[in-house]
Coordinates of C-alpha atoms in Angstrom, one line a residue:
M1 CA 0.0 0.0 0.0
S2 CA 1.2 3.5 -0.8
A3 CA 0.2 7.0 0.2
R4 CA 1.2 10.6 -0.2
V5 CA 1.1 13.1 2.7
C6 CA 1.8 16.9 2.6
I7 CA 3.2 18.7 5.7
V8 CA 2.7 22.4 5.5
G9 CA 5.6 23.9 7.5
A10 CA 9.1 22.5 7.9
G11 CA 10.1 24.0 11.3
P12 CA 10.6 21.9 14.4
R13 CA 6.8 21.1 14.5
G14 CA 6.7 19.9 10.9
T15 CA 10.0 18.1 11.5
S16 CA 8.5 16.2 14.5
V17 CA 5.4 15.3 12.5
L18 CA 7.7 13.9 9.7
E19 CA 9.7 11.9 12.2
R20 CA 6.5 10.4 13.7
L21 CA 5.1 9.5 10.3
G22 CA 8.3 7.7 9.4
A23 CA 8.5 5.9 12.7
L24 CA 4.8 4.8 12.6
A25 CA 4.4 4.0 8.9
G26 CA 5.4 0.4 9.2
S27 CA 5.2 -1.3 5.8
L28 CA 3.3 1.6 4.2
D29 CA 5.1 3.0 1.1
L30 CA 4.9 6.6 2.3
E31 CA 5.8 9.6 0.1
V32 CA 5.9 12.9 2.1
H33 CA 5.9 16.4 0.6
V34 CA 7.1 19.2 2.9
V35 CA 6.5 22.8 2.0
D36 CA 8.1 25.8 3.6
P37 CA 9.8 28.9 2.1
F38 CA 12.4 28.7 4.9
P39 CA 15.0 26.0 5.5
P40 CA 13.6 22.6 6.5
G41 CA 14.3 21.8 10.2
P42 CA 14.8 25.3 11.7
G43 CA 12.1 27.0 9.6
R44 CA 11.6 30.7 9.9
I45 CA 12.2 31.2 13.7
W46 CA 15.3 29.1 14.1
R47 CA 17.0 29.6 10.7
E48 CA 20.8 29.6 11.0
R49 CA 21.3 32.9 9.2
Q50 CA 20.4 35.3 12.0
P51 CA 22.4 37.1 14.8
S52 CA 23.9 34.7 17.4
L53 CA 22.9 37.3 20.0
L54 CA 19.4 35.9 19.8
W55 CA 18.9 32.9 22.1
M56 CA 16.5 30.1 22.7
N57 CA 14.4 30.4 25.7
S58 CA 14.8 26.8 26.9
T59 CA 17.9 25.2 28.2
V60 CA 19.6 22.8 25.8
A61 CA 18.7 19.9 28.1
G62 CA 15.0 20.9 27.8
V63 CA 15.1 20.7 24.0
A64 CA 14.4 17.0 23.9
M65 CA 11.0 16.9 22.2
F66 CA 11.6 14.6 19.2
G67 CA 11.0 11.3 21.0
P68 CA 12.9 8.1 21.6
G69 CA 16.2 7.7 19.9
V70 CA 16.7 11.4 19.1
P71 CA 19.3 13.1 21.3
S72 CA 18.4 16.4 23.0
L73 CA 20.0 19.6 21.8
G74 CA 22.3 19.4 24.8
E75 CA 23.4 15.8 24.0
W76 CA 23.9 16.7 20.3
S77 CA 25.8 19.9 20.9
G78 CA 27.9 19.0 23.9
L79 CA 26.8 22.3 25.6
P80 CA 26.2 22.2 29.4
A81 CA 22.7 21.1 30.3
T82 CA 21.7 24.5 31.8
A83 CA 23.1 26.5 28.8
F84 CA 20.8 28.5 26.4
A85 CA 21.8 27.8 22.8
T86 CA 21.8 30.6 20.2
R87 CA 19.2 30.4 17.6
P88 CA 21.7 29.6 14.9
Q89 CA 23.0 26.7 17.1
A90 CA 19.4 25.5 17.5
G91 CA 18.9 25.9 13.8
A92 CA 21.9 23.6 13.1
Y93 CA 20.4 21.0 15.5
F94 CA 16.9 21.2 13.9
S95 CA 18.5 20.8 10.4
W96 CA 20.2 17.6 11.6
V97 CA 17.0 16.3 13.1
F98 CA 15.2 16.9 9.9
E99 CA 17.8 14.9 8.0
Q100 CA 17.3 12.0 10.4
A101 CA 13.6 12.2 10.1
A102 CA 13.8 12.3 6.3
S103 CA 15.6 9.0 6.2
R104 CA 12.7 7.3 7.8
V105 CA 10.1 7.8 5.0
S106 CA 10.1 6.0 1.7
R107 CA 10.4 9.2 -0.3
L108 CA 10.6 12.9 0.6
V109 CA 10.1 15.9 -1.6
V110 CA 10.9 19.3 -0.1
H111 CA 9.3 22.4 -1.8
T112 CA 10.9 25.8 -1.0
D113 CA 7.6 27.5 -1.5
R114 CA 4.3 28.4 0.1
V115 CA 1.0 26.5 -0.1
V116 CA -1.7 28.9 -1.3
D117 CA -4.6 26.5 -1.5
I118 CA -5.7 22.9 -1.2
V119 CA -8.7 21.8 -3.3
D120 CA -9.9 18.2 -3.2
G121 CA -6.5 16.9 -2.1
R122 CA -4.6 18.9 -4.7
V123 CA -1.9 21.1 -3.0
V124 CA -1.4 24.4 -4.9
L125 CA 1.9 26.2 -4.4
G126 CA 2.7 29.9 -4.8
S127 CA 4.9 29.1 -7.8
G128 CA 1.8 27.7 -9.6
S129 CA 2.7 24.1 -9.5
S130 CA 0.5 21.5 -7.7
F131 CA 0.4 17.9 -6.7
Q132 CA -2.2 15.4 -5.4
V133 CA -2.0 14.0 -1.8
D134 CA -4.1 11.7 0.4
A135 CA -3.7 13.8 3.6
V136 CA -2.5 17.2 4.6
I137 CA -1.1 18.2 8.0
L138 CA -0.9 22.0 8.8
A139 CA 2.1 22.7 11.0
Q140 CA 3.0 26.3 10.2
G141 CA 3.7 27.3 13.8
H142 CA 2.7 30.8 14.7
I143 CA 0.6 32.2 11.8
D144 CA 1.2 35.9 11.7
P145 CA -1.9 38.1 11.4
L146 CA -2.0 41.1 9.0
P147 CA -1.5 44.5 10.8
S148 CA -4.5 45.4 13.0
P149 CA -6.5 48.5 12.2
A150 CA -4.7 50.3 15.0
E151 CA -1.3 49.3 13.6
L152 CA -2.3 50.5 10.1
E153 CA -3.2 53.9 11.6
Y154 CA 0.2 54.1 13.4
L155 CA 1.9 53.2 10.1
D156 CA 0.1 55.8 8.2
H157 CA 0.7 58.4 10.9
A158 CA 4.5 57.6 10.9
R159 CA 4.6 58.0 7.1
R160 CA 2.9 61.3 7.2
F161 CA 5.0 62.9 9.9
G162 CA 8.4 61.2 9.3
L163 CA 8.3 59.0 12.4
T164 CA 9.4 55.4 12.9
Y165 CA 6.9 52.7 13.8
V166 CA 7.7 49.0 14.1
P167 CA 4.6 46.8 14.2
S168 CA 4.2 43.8 16.5
G169 CA 6.0 40.6 15.6
Y170 CA 9.4 38.9 16.0
A171 CA 12.3 41.3 16.5
S172 CA 13.4 42.6 13.1
D173 CA 15.9 45.0 11.5
V174 CA 16.8 47.8 13.8
S175 CA 19.2 49.7 11.5
A176 CA 16.7 52.6 11.0
I177 CA 16.8 53.5 14.8
P178 CA 19.3 56.2 15.4
A179 CA 21.9 56.3 18.2
G180 CA 21.0 58.3 21.2
A181 CA 17.4 58.6 20.2
P182 CA 14.6 58.0 22.7
V183 CA 12.6 54.9 21.7
I184 CA 9.3 53.8 23.2
A185 CA 9.0 50.0 23.5
R186 CA 5.5 48.6 24.2
G187 CA 6.0 45.2 25.8
L188 CA 8.4 43.8 28.3
G189 CA 8.4 40.1 27.4
L190 CA 10.7 38.0 25.2
T191 CA 10.4 40.2 22.1
F192 CA 11.4 43.2 24.1
V193 CA 14.5 41.3 25.3
D194 CA 15.5 40.5 21.7
Y195 CA 15.2 44.2 20.7
M196 CA 17.1 45.2 23.8
V197 CA 20.0 42.9 22.9
L198 CA 20.1 44.0 19.2
L199 CA 20.1 47.7 20.1
T200 CA 22.9 47.5 22.7
E201 CA 25.2 44.5 22.5
G202 CA 24.3 44.3 18.8
R203 CA 25.7 47.8 18.4
G204 CA 29.0 47.1 20.0
G205 CA 28.3 47.5 23.7
Q206 CA 29.8 45.1 26.2
F207 CA 28.8 43.6 29.5
H208 CA 31.4 42.7 32.1
R209 CA 31.6 42.0 35.8
V210 CA 33.2 44.3 38.4
P211 CA 34.6 43.2 41.8
G212 CA 31.8 41.9 43.9
G213 CA 30.1 40.2 40.9
E214 CA 27.8 42.9 39.6
L215 CA 27.2 42.9 35.8
V216 CA 27.7 46.4 34.3
Y217 CA 27.3 47.7 30.8
E218 CA 30.0 49.5 28.8
P219 CA 28.3 51.5 26.0
S220 CA 29.5 51.8 22.4
G221 CA 27.9 55.2 21.9
R222 CA 25.5 53.9 19.2
E223 CA 22.7 52.9 21.5
P224 CA 19.3 54.5 21.7
V225 CA 17.5 54.9 25.1
L226 CA 14.6 52.5 25.5
Y227 CA 11.5 53.7 27.4
A228 CA 9.7 50.5 28.1
G229 CA 6.2 49.9 29.4
S230 CA 3.4 47.4 29.4
R231 CA 0.2 46.5 31.2
S232 CA 2.1 45.6 34.4
G233 CA 5.1 47.8 33.7
L234 CA 7.4 45.1 34.9
P235 CA 9.7 42.6 33.0
Y236 CA 8.9 38.9 33.1
H237 CA 10.4 36.6 35.8
A238 CA 13.7 35.1 34.6
K239 CA 14.3 31.4 34.0
P240 CA 15.9 29.7 37.1
G241 CA 19.6 29.3 37.1
Y242 CA 19.5 25.7 38.5
R243 CA 17.4 22.6 38.2
L244 CA 15.4 21.2 41.1
A245 CA 17.0 18.1 42.4
E246 CA 13.6 16.2 42.7
P247 CA 10.8 18.1 40.9
A248 CA 7.3 17.5 42.1
P249 CA 5.2 15.0 40.0
L250 CA 2.8 17.1 38.0
P251 CA -0.1 17.4 37.4
K252 CA -1.3 16.4 40.8
F253 CA -4.6 18.0 41.6
L254 CA -5.6 19.7 38.4
D255 CA -5.8 17.1 35.6
R256 CA -8.3 17.0 32.7
E257 CA -9.1 13.4 33.4
T258 CA -10.1 14.0 37.1
V259 CA -11.9 17.4 36.8
P260 CA -15.6 16.5 36.5
G261 CA -18.2 18.0 34.2
A262 CA -18.4 20.7 31.6
A263 CA -19.4 24.4 31.7
L264 CA -16.8 24.8 34.4
D265 CA -16.4 28.1 36.2
F266 CA -12.8 29.1 36.4
V267 CA -13.0 30.9 39.7
G268 CA -15.3 28.5 41.5
D269 CA -14.2 25.1 40.1
L270 CA -10.6 25.5 38.9
W271 CA -8.9 28.3 40.7
P272 CA -8.7 26.4 44.1
L273 CA -7.0 23.5 42.2
V274 CA -4.6 25.9 40.4
V275 CA -3.6 27.3 43.8
K276 CA -3.2 23.9 45.3
E277 CA -1.1 22.8 42.4
G278 CA 1.2 25.7 43.0
A279 CA 1.3 24.9 46.8
W280 CA 2.1 21.3 46.0
G281 CA 5.1 22.2 43.9
Y282 CA 6.2 24.6 46.7
Y283 CA 5.9 22.3 49.7
H284 CA 7.3 19.3 47.8
E285 CA 10.5 21.3 47.2
L286 CA 10.5 22.8 50.7
F287 CA 10.3 19.4 52.5
L288 CA 12.7 17.5 50.2
A289 CA 15.3 20.2 49.6
H290 CA 15.1 22.1 52.9
P291 CA 14.0 19.7 55.6
E292 CA 15.6 21.9 58.3
R293 CA 12.9 24.5 57.7
V294 CA 9.9 22.2 58.4
R295 CA 8.6 20.0 61.2
G296 CA 7.8 16.3 60.6
Q297 CA 8.1 14.1 57.6
W298 CA 7.0 14.6 54.0
A299 CA 5.0 11.4 53.9
D300 CA 2.9 12.5 56.9
F301 CA 2.4 16.0 55.4
V302 CA 1.3 14.6 52.0
T303 CA -1.4 12.4 53.6
G304 CA -3.2 15.5 55.0
F305 CA -2.4 17.7 52.0
E306 CA -4.0 15.4 49.6
K307 CA -7.1 14.9 51.7
F308 CA -8.1 18.4 52.6
D309 CA -9.4 21.1 50.2
W310 CA -7.4 24.2 49.6
G311 CA -8.6 27.0 51.9
S312 CA -10.1 24.6 54.5
A313 CA -9.4 25.0 58.2
E314 CA -7.9 21.5 58.3
L315 CA -5.3 22.2 55.6
E316 CA -4.4 25.6 57.1
A317 CA -3.9 23.9 60.5
L318 CA -1.7 21.2 58.8
I319 CA 0.5 23.8 57.2
E320 CA 0.7 26.0 60.3
E321 CA 1.9 22.9 62.3
A322 CA 4.4 21.7 59.7
V323 CA 5.8 24.9 58.3
P324 CA 7.0 27.5 60.9
G325 CA 7.8 30.0 58.2
D326 CA 8.3 30.1 54.5
R327 CA 4.7 29.5 53.7
F328 CA 3.3 29.4 50.2
D329 CA 1.6 32.7 49.2
I330 CA -0.3 32.8 46.0
D331 CA -0.9 36.5 46.2
A332 CA 2.9 37.2 46.3
L333 CA 3.2 35.2 43.0
F334 CA 0.2 36.6 41.2
E335 CA 0.4 40.2 42.5
P336 CA 3.9 41.5 41.7
L337 CA 5.5 43.8 44.3
R338 CA 2.9 46.5 44.5
W339 CA 4.0 50.0 43.5
H340 CA 3.0 52.5 46.1
G341 CA 4.2 55.6 44.4
G342 CA 7.6 57.2 44.2
D343 CA 10.1 56.6 41.3
F344 CA 8.8 53.6 39.3
H345 CA 12.1 53.0 37.6
T346 CA 13.8 52.5 40.9
F347 CA 11.0 50.2 42.0
A348 CA 11.4 48.1 38.8
E349 CA 15.1 47.8 39.4
Q350 CA 14.4 46.5 42.9
F351 CA 11.9 44.1 41.4
L352 CA 14.4 42.7 38.9
A353 CA 17.0 42.3 41.6
E354 CA 14.5 40.3 43.6
V355 CA 13.6 38.1 40.7
L356 CA 17.3 37.4 40.0
D357 CA 17.9 36.5 43.7
V358 CA 15.1 33.9 43.5
R359 CA 16.7 32.6 40.2
N360 CA 20.2 32.3 41.7
N361 CA 19.6 31.5 45.3
R362 CA 18.9 27.8 46.0
D363 CA 17.5 28.7 49.5
R364 CA 14.5 30.1 47.6
S365 CA 14.0 27.1 45.4
P366 CA 10.5 26.4 46.8
L367 CA 9.3 29.4 44.7
I368 CA 10.6 27.7 41.6
G369 CA 8.6 24.6 42.6
A370 CA 5.5 26.8 42.9
V371 CA 6.0 28.3 39.5
N372 CA 6.3 24.8 38.0
G373 CA 3.0 23.8 39.7
I374 CA 1.3 26.9 38.3
G375 CA 2.8 26.1 34.9
S376 CA 1.4 22.6 35.0
A377 CA -2.1 24.0 35.8
L378 CA -1.8 26.4 32.9
G379 CA -1.3 23.4 30.5
V380 CA -4.4 21.7 31.9
V381 CA -6.5 24.9 31.6
H382 CA -5.4 25.0 27.9
E383 CA -6.6 21.5 27.4
L384 CA -10.0 22.2 29.1
L385 CA -10.4 25.3 26.9
A386 CA -9.8 23.1 23.8
E387 CA -12.4 20.7 25.0
R388 CA -15.0 23.5 25.5
R389 CA -15.3 22.5 29.2
I390 CA -15.0 26.1 30.6
A391 CA -17.9 28.5 30.5
G392 CA -17.6 31.2 27.9
A393 CA -17.8 34.3 30.2
S394 CA -15.3 32.7 32.6
R395 CA -12.9 32.2 29.6
V396 CA -12.8 35.8 28.6
I397 CA -12.6 37.6 32.0
D398 CA -11.0 35.2 34.3
I399 CA -8.7 33.3 32.0
E400 CA -7.8 35.4 28.9
Q401 CA -7.6 38.7 30.8
R402 CA -6.2 37.7 34.1
F403 CA -4.9 34.1 34.5
L404 CA -3.0 33.7 31.2
P405 CA -1.2 37.0 31.3
M406 CA -0.1 36.4 34.9
T407 CA 1.1 32.8 34.3
S408 CA 3.1 34.1 31.2
F409 CA 4.6 36.7 33.5
L410 CA 5.7 33.9 35.9
T411 CA 6.7 31.1 33.5
S412 CA 7.7 32.7 30.1
G413 CA 10.5 35.0 31.0
P414 CA 14.0 35.2 29.5
P415 CA 17.2 33.4 30.6
G416 CA 18.6 34.7 33.8
R417 CA 21.6 36.2 32.0
R418 CA 19.3 38.4 29.9
A419 CA 17.4 39.6 33.0
E420 CA 20.8 40.5 34.5
E421 CA 21.7 42.4 31.4
L422 CA 18.4 44.2 31.5
L423 CA 19.1 45.3 35.1
A424 CA 22.6 46.5 34.1
L425 CA 21.1 48.5 31.2
A426 CA 18.5 50.0 33.5
R427 CA 21.2 51.1 36.0
A428 CA 23.3 52.5 33.1
G429 CA 20.4 54.6 31.9
F430 CA 19.8 52.8 28.5
V431 CA 16.5 51.3 29.6
R432 CA 13.9 53.3 31.5
F433 CA 10.8 51.7 33.0
L434 CA 7.8 53.8 32.3
G435 CA 5.3 52.1 34.6
P436 CA 2.0 50.2 34.4
G437 CA -1.0 51.0 32.3
L438 CA 0.8 52.1 29.2
E439 CA -1.2 54.2 26.7
I440 CA 0.2 55.7 23.5
T441 CA -1.1 58.6 21.5
P442 CA 0.3 59.6 18.1
R443 CA 1.0 63.3 17.5
A444 CA 2.8 65.2 14.8
D445 CA 6.0 65.6 17.0
G446 CA 6.1 61.9 17.9
F447 CA 4.4 59.2 19.9
V448 CA 3.4 60.1 23.4
A449 CA 3.6 57.3 26.0
V450 CA 1.6 57.9 29.2
T451 CA 1.6 55.5 32.3
E452 CA 0.5 55.9 35.9
A453 CA 4.1 57.0 36.6
A454 CA 5.5 58.9 33.6
T455 CA 5.0 60.7 30.3
V456 CA 7.5 60.4 27.4
T457 CA 7.5 61.6 23.8
A458 CA 9.6 59.8 21.1
R459 CA 9.8 59.8 17.4
C460 CA 10.2 56.0 17.3
L461 CA 7.7 53.4 18.7
I462 CA 8.5 49.6 18.7
E463 CA 5.7 47.2 19.4
A464 CA 8.0 44.9 21.3
R465 CA 5.5 42.0 21.5
L466 CA 3.9 39.3 19.4
P467 CA 0.5 40.1 18.1
P468 CA -2.4 38.0 19.4
P469 CA -3.5 35.2 17.0
S470 CA -6.2 36.1 14.5
I471 CA -7.1 33.5 11.9
G472 CA -9.6 36.0 10.5
R473 CA -6.7 38.3 9.6
A474 CA -4.1 35.6 8.8
D475 CA -1.1 36.6 6.7
D476 CA -1.2 33.1 5.1
P477 CA -2.8 32.6 1.7
L478 CA -3.7 29.0 2.5
V479 CA -5.6 29.8 5.7
R480 CA -7.4 32.7 3.9
A481 CA -8.4 30.5 1.1
L482 CA -9.7 27.7 3.4
L483 CA -11.5 30.2 5.6
A484 CA -13.2 31.9 2.6
R485 CA -14.7 28.5 1.5
G486 CA -15.7 27.5 5.0
E487 CA -13.1 24.7 5.1
C488 CA -11.7 26.0 8.3
V489 CA -13.0 28.1 11.1
E490 CA -11.8 30.4 13.8
D491 CA -12.3 28.8 17.2
T492 CA -15.1 30.6 19.1
V493 CA -17.3 30.1 22.2
G494 CA -20.2 32.5 22.1
D495 CA -18.8 36.0 21.3
W496 CA -15.3 35.0 22.4
S497 CA -12.6 33.9 19.9
S498 CA -9.3 32.3 20.6
G499 CA -8.0 33.6 17.2
Q500 CA -6.8 30.1 16.4
L501 CA -7.9 27.3 14.1
G502 CA -10.7 25.1 15.3
V503 CA -9.9 21.4 15.4
R504 CA -11.7 18.3 16.6
A505 CA -10.4 17.3 20.0
G506 CA -8.6 14.0 20.0
D507 CA -7.4 13.7 16.4
H508 CA -6.8 17.4 15.4
R509 CA -8.9 17.2 12.2
L510 CA -9.7 20.6 10.9
L511 CA -13.2 21.8 11.7
R512 CA -15.3 23.3 8.9
A513 CA -18.0 26.0 8.9
D514 CA -20.8 23.4 8.9
G515 CA -19.5 21.9 12.1
S516 CA -18.1 18.7 10.4
A517 CA -14.4 17.6 10.7
H518 CA -12.4 17.4 7.5
P519 CA -11.7 13.7 6.8
M520 CA -8.0 14.1 5.9
T521 CA -6.8 17.6 6.8
F522 CA -5.2 18.0 10.2
A523 CA -3.6 20.9 12.1
V524 CA -1.2 21.0 15.1
G525 CA 0.8 23.6 16.9
P526 CA 0.5 27.2 18.0
C527 CA -2.1 28.0 15.3
V528 CA -4.5 25.5 16.8
A529 CA -7.1 26.2 19.6
G530 CA -6.1 24.7 22.9
F531 CA -2.4 24.6 22.0
R532 CA -0.3 24.3 25.1
A533 CA 2.7 26.5 24.9
P534 CA 6.0 25.4 26.5
I535 CA 6.1 26.4 30.2
S536 CA 9.4 25.0 31.4
D537 CA 11.9 22.3 30.7
G538 CA 10.2 18.9 30.8
P539 CA 6.5 18.3 30.7
A540 CA 5.6 20.8 28.0
E541 CA 8.3 19.4 25.7
L542 CA 6.7 16.0 26.1
D543 CA 3.4 17.6 25.1
F544 CA 5.1 18.7 21.9
F545 CA 6.0 15.1 21.1
T546 CA 2.6 13.6 22.1
Q547 CA 0.6 16.1 20.1
N548 CA 2.6 15.4 17.0
D549 CA 2.6 11.7 17.6
S550 CA -1.2 11.7 17.9
V551 CA -1.7 13.7 14.7
A552 CA 0.6 11.3 12.8
R553 CA -1.3 8.3 14.1
A554 CA -4.6 9.9 13.2
A555 CA -3.4 10.6 9.7
L556 CA -2.0 7.1 9.2
A557 CA -5.2 5.5 10.5
G558 CA -7.2 7.5 8.0
L559 CA -4.9 6.4 5.2
A560 CA -5.5 2.8 6.2
T561 CA -9.3 3.0 5.8

């Protein structure tokens, strides 16, 4: 028996799907077509031809998502387990993995092109050529949206008044930004960190340590001054500088298999379990890594901890008896150090120093355990969202606007070295923290940034953030063509939309406008509703593999019928 499959997207996601197809095909004579305008393996994000100053956001030991028999990036590269590879280094690794995966299928055809349409199994490329297949798997990764109406207005305003405006998206060319100029950066996450590095170290500046260990910045004279703000006004928590000796088994209390029912209310049904998951990670680390700071044995504590509900008098009494100090405080995690007036920039520097102390000081490792627990809960919430088991109103207000931003703040920050560099730049005056509640108004003389703490005008504005997903505005000709014919839909619940592709839970078949699932078109990855983003090294990387494995199995099962 023979079959032809097309994988749209040749980055790590498409590479993993290819590897799974080859591993599971058995005696099937399988011909696979892979289509991507960027190099197969690394794809667009991890291509080798980009500045080595741009890093991965996972340690090399954590990049181990390709399944049995495929070494991790750390094993392949020989880098220390806790190192963060550059993107070109990661690209070389993904290229190698692609070559290994390619050898496992009967025939492989790589098209350096874009898929612009799929009609009755015929894949149409941008070059005008086409070919027939039996199944299609969409694995494009993040599908960029076209500029939003607000961004189009900013672009038009910048053109009319000779200003510089950089729309949201991955960090891009910064050559047009003049030295010494004030620059407003909206966003303080990973994209901001990339811009920060390109505009400082990328322009010849250097970091070095002084006696006492503090990292300081020596400027080149070609840097701008970044005025950075966001909703919270604070940079994300940094990745920890060490691995927990014995991480807590997760998930423990919040698991999609054990949460009963549908139409769940996030605050009433799920939030107590989210908190307990964080507490579980915290106390597991406290008891096992710091037994001198507790009373009694872990086994005895676990018995009561598992039995009692979070917030109950019994559990509070158990914790009070076993833990003299160092108790888990969810408010301290989810409500960053509150700003009570005064100079916000100084406050933000103090916040960064505190974050770095948690990252570097093993005495504070229970906080890392708590973050891991919250990260596990986030993954389960994503799965419940995909299965439509959370009530619509609760999705929008409690999850989309509160829980997800705060968990990203805790779990999706940069490597610790980058956070240390940010602090050095802040102390040197090349980064200024504007404060929370950033609002921007375009004027003829520049963009005016207003927060609760400061007002700044600059002739350059960088949207230092990724845009939210929007399949309805996808900058992808294939998605637009499928959407126009009703062959794919944007995931919605009531008036709320995830901005991602709707797929059938379980087998990832693409959902159509009439509610049916496409028989042989699948989708997987960040473009899909319910996608679980990597939280930390370990469980989320396994999710990457299991998602791709299940899609490959579903596609092969369909080919066999």
